[in-house]
Tab-separated table of C-alpha atoms in Angstrom:
chain	number	residue	atom	x	y	z
A	822	MET	CA	-28.671	-7.637	157.558
A	823	SER	CA	-25.498	-8.732	155.768
A	824	PRO	CA	-25.468	-8.979	151.955
A	825	GLY	CA	-24.896	-12.729	152.141
A	826	ARG	CA	-27.901	-13.253	154.400
A	827	LEU	CA	-30.050	-11.003	152.212
A	828	PHE	CA	-29.033	-12.973	149.133
A	829	SER	CA	-29.944	-16.229	150.911
A	830	TRP	CA	-33.402	-14.915	151.777
A	831	ILE	CA	-33.993	-13.759	148.212
A	832	ALA	CA	-32.826	-17.080	146.774
A	833	LEU	CA	-35.051	-19.039	149.157
A	834	ALA	CA	-38.013	-16.813	148.333
A	835	LEU	CA	-37.506	-17.351	144.597
A	836	LEU	CA	-37.198	-21.102	145.057
A	837	GLY	CA	-40.328	-21.060	147.189
A	838	VAL	CA	-42.249	-19.295	144.431
A	839	VAL	CA	-40.999	-21.801	141.856
A	840	PHE	CA	-42.099	-24.767	143.939
A	841	ILE	CA	-45.459	-23.392	145.056
A	842	TYR	CA	-46.546	-21.914	141.718
A	843	PRO	CA	-47.809	-25.215	140.172
A	844	PHE	CA	-50.097	-25.885	143.132
A	845	VAL	CA	-51.350	-22.299	143.194
A	846	TRP	CA	-52.124	-22.619	139.481
A	847	LEU	CA	-53.923	-25.917	140.143
A	848	VAL	CA	-56.094	-24.394	142.869
A	849	SER	CA	-56.875	-21.394	140.678
A	850	ALA	CA	-57.833	-23.603	137.726
A	851	SER	CA	-60.201	-25.624	139.910
A	852	PHE	CA	-62.370	-22.505	140.369
A	853	LYS	CA	-62.568	-21.704	136.654
A	854	PRO	CA	-65.134	-22.767	134.075
A	855	ARG	CA	-64.072	-25.176	131.370
A	856	SER	CA	-63.174	-22.498	128.832
A	857	ASP	CA	-60.824	-20.652	131.201
A	858	VAL	CA	-58.831	-23.517	132.744
A	859	PHE	CA	-55.678	-22.854	130.710
A	860	ASP	CA	-55.804	-19.058	130.589
A	861	ASN	CA	-52.879	-18.870	133.091
A	862	ARG	CA	-54.580	-16.302	135.311
A	863	LEU	CA	-53.840	-16.992	138.967
A	864	ILE	CA	-56.946	-14.996	139.903
A	865	PRO	CA	-59.871	-16.444	137.939
A	866	GLU	CA	-61.831	-13.998	135.844
A	867	THR	CA	-64.960	-16.029	136.576
A	868	PHE	CA	-65.191	-17.859	139.901
A	869	THR	CA	-67.264	-21.020	140.029
A	870	PHE	CA	-67.735	-23.693	142.687
A	871	ASP	CA	-69.564	-26.002	140.305
A	872	ASN	CA	-66.403	-28.035	139.684
A	873	TYR	CA	-66.273	-29.091	143.336
A	874	ILE	CA	-69.879	-30.255	143.116
A	875	GLN	CA	-69.584	-31.961	139.763
A	876	VAL	CA	-66.431	-33.937	140.595
A	877	TRP	CA	-68.252	-35.842	143.354
A	878	GLN	CA	-70.999	-36.676	140.876
A	879	GLU	CA	-68.696	-37.830	138.081
A	880	ALA	CA	-66.460	-40.098	140.159
A	881	PRO	CA	-66.645	-42.101	143.435
A	882	LEU	CA	-64.024	-39.818	144.925
A	883	ALA	CA	-65.009	-40.526	148.530
A	884	LEU	CA	-64.540	-44.266	147.957
A	885	TRP	CA	-61.149	-43.722	146.341
A	886	LEU	CA	-60.046	-41.561	149.263
A	887	ALA	CA	-61.226	-44.204	151.729
A	888	ASN	CA	-59.394	-46.978	149.864
A	889	THR	CA	-56.216	-44.897	149.769
A	890	ALA	CA	-56.480	-44.056	153.459
A	891	ILE	CA	-56.819	-47.743	154.363
A	892	VAL	CA	-53.860	-48.769	152.218
A	893	THR	CA	-51.755	-45.844	153.420
A	894	VAL	CA	-52.313	-46.515	157.120
A	895	LEU	CA	-51.680	-50.246	156.801
A	896	ALA	CA	-48.585	-49.772	154.639
A	897	ALA	CA	-47.069	-47.018	156.781
A	898	VAL	CA	-47.633	-48.775	160.112
A	899	THR	CA	-46.409	-52.185	158.934
A	900	VAL	CA	-43.264	-50.928	157.203
A	901	THR	CA	-42.356	-48.688	160.137
A	902	PHE	CA	-42.686	-51.475	162.687
A	903	SER	CA	-41.101	-54.237	160.588
A	904	SER	CA	-38.195	-52.033	159.495
A	905	ALA	CA	-37.603	-50.985	163.101
A	906	MET	CA	-37.408	-54.624	164.195
A	907	VAL	CA	-34.891	-55.514	161.481
A	908	ALA	CA	-32.867	-52.353	162.108
A	909	TRP	CA	-32.771	-53.120	165.829
A	910	GLY	CA	-31.454	-56.589	165.081
A	911	PHE	CA	-28.621	-55.221	162.959
A	912	ALA	CA	-27.792	-52.462	165.450
A	913	TYR	CA	-27.977	-54.291	168.774
A	914	PHE	CA	-27.123	-57.948	168.218
A	915	ARG	CA	-23.597	-59.110	167.443
A	916	PHE	CA	-23.396	-62.172	165.192
A	917	ARG	CA	-21.097	-63.558	162.535
A	918	GLY	CA	-21.820	-62.273	159.049
A	919	ARG	CA	-23.846	-59.303	160.281
A	920	GLY	CA	-22.031	-56.853	158.033
A	921	VAL	CA	-22.348	-59.059	154.966
A	922	LEU	CA	-26.049	-59.668	155.580
A	923	PHE	CA	-26.662	-55.965	156.069
A	924	GLY	CA	-24.808	-55.335	152.816
A	925	PHE	CA	-27.194	-57.694	151.024
A	926	VAL	CA	-30.127	-55.755	152.486
A	927	LEU	CA	-28.712	-52.481	151.175
A	928	ALA	CA	-27.964	-54.085	147.815
A	929	THR	CA	-31.669	-54.642	147.259
A	930	MET	CA	-32.042	-50.876	146.885
A	931	MET	CA	-29.980	-51.094	143.707
A	932	LEU	CA	-32.545	-53.322	142.008
A	933	PRO	CA	-34.932	-51.399	139.735
A	934	GLY	CA	-38.581	-51.987	140.511
A	935	ALA	CA	-39.091	-53.443	137.025
A	936	VAL	CA	-36.815	-56.373	137.909
A	937	THR	CA	-39.119	-57.712	140.610
A	938	MET	CA	-42.402	-56.500	139.127
A	939	ILE	CA	-43.322	-59.682	137.258
A	940	PRO	CA	-42.248	-62.206	139.946
A	941	THR	CA	-44.119	-60.208	142.575
A	942	PHE	CA	-47.226	-60.122	140.414
A	943	LEU	CA	-47.062	-63.892	139.898
A	944	ILE	CA	-46.869	-64.415	143.658
A	945	TRP	CA	-49.914	-62.272	144.376
A	946	ASN	CA	-51.768	-63.826	141.452
A	947	ALA	CA	-51.076	-67.315	142.800
A	948	LEU	CA	-52.430	-66.183	146.166
A	949	GLY	CA	-55.575	-64.866	144.485
A	950	GLN	CA	-55.007	-61.293	145.620
A	951	VAL	CA	-54.898	-59.539	142.248
A	952	GLY	CA	-57.798	-57.122	142.122
A	953	THR	CA	-57.694	-56.459	145.862
A	954	LEU	CA	-55.942	-53.833	147.965
A	955	THR	CA	-53.682	-56.398	149.676
A	956	PRO	CA	-50.721	-56.235	147.233
A	957	LEU	CA	-50.542	-52.480	147.748
A	958	TRP	CA	-49.542	-52.787	151.413
A	959	ALA	CA	-48.835	-56.370	152.494
A	960	GLY	CA	-45.323	-56.367	151.053
A	961	ASN	CA	-44.404	-53.834	153.729
A	962	LEU	CA	-44.691	-56.556	156.359
A	963	PHE	CA	-41.127	-57.472	155.384
A	964	GLY	CA	-39.655	-54.013	155.852
A	965	SER	CA	-37.857	-51.640	153.512
A	966	ALA	CA	-34.098	-51.518	152.961
A	967	PHE	CA	-34.011	-47.715	153.025
A	968	TYR	CA	-35.959	-47.448	156.268
A	969	ILE	CA	-33.902	-50.257	157.823
A	970	PHE	CA	-30.747	-48.294	157.051
A	971	LEU	CA	-32.257	-45.071	158.372
A	972	LEU	CA	-33.435	-46.599	161.653
A	973	ARG	CA	-30.258	-48.643	162.148
A	974	GLN	CA	-28.185	-45.463	162.022
A	975	PHE	CA	-30.362	-43.992	164.744
A	976	PHE	CA	-30.218	-47.106	166.926
A	977	LEU	CA	-26.414	-47.149	166.644
A	978	GLY	CA	-26.312	-43.666	168.146
A	979	LEU	CA	-28.145	-44.728	171.304
A	980	PRO	CA	-26.028	-45.658	174.369
A	981	ARG	CA	-25.669	-49.422	174.498
A	982	ASP	CA	-25.045	-49.269	178.261
A	983	LEU	CA	-28.685	-48.261	178.689
A	984	PHE	CA	-29.868	-51.476	177.093
A	985	ASP	CA	-27.349	-53.605	178.981
A	986	ALA	CA	-28.506	-52.060	182.243
A	987	ALA	CA	-32.112	-52.902	181.359
A	988	ARG	CA	-31.118	-56.487	180.661
A	989	VAL	CA	-29.369	-56.697	184.051
A	990	ASP	CA	-32.555	-55.414	185.680
A	991	GLY	CA	-34.467	-58.312	184.161
A	992	ALA	CA	-35.889	-56.834	180.974
A	993	THR	CA	-36.399	-59.225	178.093
A	994	GLN	CA	-35.006	-58.613	174.633
A	995	TRP	CA	-38.477	-57.670	173.473
A	996	GLY	CA	-38.935	-55.377	176.487
A	997	VAL	CA	-35.687	-53.549	175.729
A	998	PHE	CA	-36.790	-53.002	172.139
A	999	TRP	CA	-40.404	-52.072	172.871
A	1000	ARG	CA	-40.056	-50.054	176.073
A	1001	ILE	CA	-36.669	-48.384	175.625
A	1002	ALA	CA	-35.389	-48.411	172.042
A	1003	LEU	CA	-38.603	-47.501	170.233
A	1004	PRO	CA	-39.539	-44.543	172.488
A	1005	LEU	CA	-36.017	-43.152	172.086
A	1006	CYS	CA	-36.201	-43.229	168.279
A	1007	ARG	CA	-39.583	-41.543	167.866
A	1008	PRO	CA	-38.186	-38.818	165.553
A	1009	ALA	CA	-36.775	-41.427	163.163
A	1010	LEU	CA	-40.003	-43.428	163.328
A	1011	ALA	CA	-41.967	-40.278	162.505
A	1012	VAL	CA	-39.785	-39.659	159.441
A	1013	THR	CA	-40.265	-43.244	158.286
A	1014	LEU	CA	-44.014	-43.042	158.809
A	1015	VAL	CA	-44.458	-39.747	156.952
A	1016	PHE	CA	-42.195	-40.748	154.070
A	1017	GLU	CA	-44.154	-43.962	153.577
A	1018	VAL	CA	-47.494	-42.167	153.815
A	1019	GLN	CA	-46.423	-39.876	150.988
A	1020	ALA	CA	-45.024	-42.754	148.921
A	1021	VAL	CA	-48.156	-44.904	149.201
A	1022	TRP	CA	-50.602	-42.025	148.720
A	1023	THR	CA	-49.002	-41.174	145.380
A	1024	ASP	CA	-48.226	-44.731	144.207
A	1025	LEU	CA	-49.734	-45.245	140.758
A	1026	MET	CA	-47.652	-48.132	139.434
A	1027	ARG	CA	-48.865	-50.862	141.787
A	1028	ALA	CA	-52.429	-49.609	141.524
A	1029	LEU	CA	-52.250	-49.914	137.737
A	1030	ILE	CA	-50.896	-53.445	138.006
A	1031	TYR	CA	-53.193	-54.925	140.638
A	1032	LEU	CA	-56.478	-52.998	140.622
A	1033	ARG	CA	-59.201	-53.835	138.116
A	1034	ASP	CA	-62.505	-52.546	139.492
A	1035	SER	CA	-63.193	-48.852	140.110
A	1036	ALA	CA	-64.613	-49.836	143.501
A	1037	THR	CA	-61.075	-50.726	144.624
A	1038	PHE	CA	-59.279	-47.803	142.984
A	1039	THR	CA	-56.947	-45.679	145.058
A	1040	VAL	CA	-56.523	-41.951	144.469
A	1041	PRO	CA	-53.719	-42.177	141.876
A	1042	ARG	CA	-55.537	-44.909	139.952
A	1043	GLY	CA	-58.764	-42.952	140.152
A	1044	LEU	CA	-57.119	-39.801	138.830
A	1045	LYS	CA	-55.680	-41.844	135.977
A	1046	SER	CA	-59.188	-43.024	135.091
A	1047	LEU	CA	-60.407	-39.418	135.183
A	1048	VAL	CA	-57.634	-38.361	132.815
A	1049	ASP	CA	-58.650	-41.169	130.466
A	1050	ALA	CA	-62.325	-40.200	130.653
A	1051	PHE	CA	-62.158	-36.406	130.716
A	1052	GLY	CA	-58.658	-35.600	129.482
A	1053	PHE	CA	-56.643	-36.911	126.560
A	1054	GLY	CA	-58.868	-38.932	124.291
A	1055	GLY	CA	-61.890	-38.097	126.415
A	1056	GLU	CA	-64.299	-35.218	126.766
A	1057	TRP	CA	-61.640	-32.610	127.592
A	1058	HIS	CA	-63.211	-31.614	130.889
A	1059	TRP	CA	-59.932	-30.612	132.476
A	1060	GLU	CA	-61.699	-28.619	135.172
A	1061	ILE	CA	-62.878	-31.940	136.653
A	1062	ILE	CA	-59.351	-33.344	136.648
A	1063	VAL	CA	-57.687	-30.344	138.286
A	1064	THR	CA	-60.431	-30.143	140.924
A	1065	ALA	CA	-60.018	-33.811	141.807
A	1066	SER	CA	-56.256	-33.264	141.963
A	1067	VAL	CA	-56.687	-30.424	144.464
A	1068	ILE	CA	-59.005	-32.480	146.678
A	1069	THR	CA	-56.645	-35.469	146.739
A	1070	THR	CA	-53.568	-33.317	147.390
A	1071	VAL	CA	-54.962	-31.545	150.449
A	1072	PRO	CA	-54.584	-34.556	152.798
A	1073	MET	CA	-50.851	-34.732	152.069
A	1074	ILE	CA	-50.458	-31.023	152.754
A	1075	ILE	CA	-52.190	-31.480	156.102
A	1076	VAL	CA	-49.972	-34.458	156.981
A	1077	PHE	CA	-46.769	-32.575	156.236
A	1078	PHE	CA	-48.015	-29.475	158.035
A	1079	LEU	CA	-48.748	-31.464	161.188
A	1080	ALA	CA	-45.550	-33.523	160.999
A	1081	GLN	CA	-43.053	-30.931	159.808
A	1082	ARG	CA	-41.360	-30.572	163.211
A	1083	GLN	CA	-41.032	-34.346	163.578
A	1084	ILE	CA	-39.581	-34.581	160.080
A	1085	ILE	CA	-36.979	-31.889	160.749
A	1086	ASP	CA	-36.043	-33.333	164.141
A	1087	GLY	CA	-35.897	-36.864	162.767
A	1088	VAL	CA	-33.733	-36.030	159.764
A	1089	ALA	CA	-31.412	-33.823	161.831
A	1090	SER	CA	-30.984	-36.310	164.681
A	1091	THR	CA	-30.604	-39.265	162.318
A	1092	GLY	CA	-27.937	-37.415	160.388
A	1093	LEU	CA	-25.954	-36.876	163.568
A	1094	LYS	CA	-26.099	-40.523	164.621
A	1095	GLY	CA	-23.619	-43.268	163.886
């Protein structure tokens, strides 16, 4: 093995340790009694499974996970499909002002979330949806500028002659999009889906703004309530907080483990398009 390759392996190993250490510490702390949570031992001196029993008793964790799963699925599916439709329109159709309109779409990414936070809240409040899960996912029905850009780049790399041939054979515009374009961009769709799943699963800001009742809390909002109750200003039961954090992190680890090949293929193929 060459020195350069050996150095690369060592550097990657060190970076891997740096990134994985916080989660390893979190898992270790979840098996410790209250007095040992912050002792910084990766192997607990005293193992206990009581934290994993107590956390289900102290908080409606199953309900929070169910609420988050519902919001995540709805948000990920809607934004993937709506963004793909808009991206297909910008990639396939030729019309005057297409470039300018696409520029306006990209310009929306430059707006900080705080700029639209209040107007968006007023809209949902006028619709009577504050306090429900709807504001956490329904906005995705209109697509996302980042995902539109990502999918458009992929669509531009597909051979246009294939779509023209389908049109000559009698396929409708919708048929070309649904039966040909979408199946060909599965890697990019998988990247969009997984990215949005991660974004929604960890979204605390919108949950803080729109959710009022603990029965509608999502995982991030629920963890925030646990920190308030058992952490700072509370009873200092940090073992409950770290245990709940481990339980709510595991689904994301599973998602990325199952979708890692699709993510790599999607990012690589999208980067080569256009």
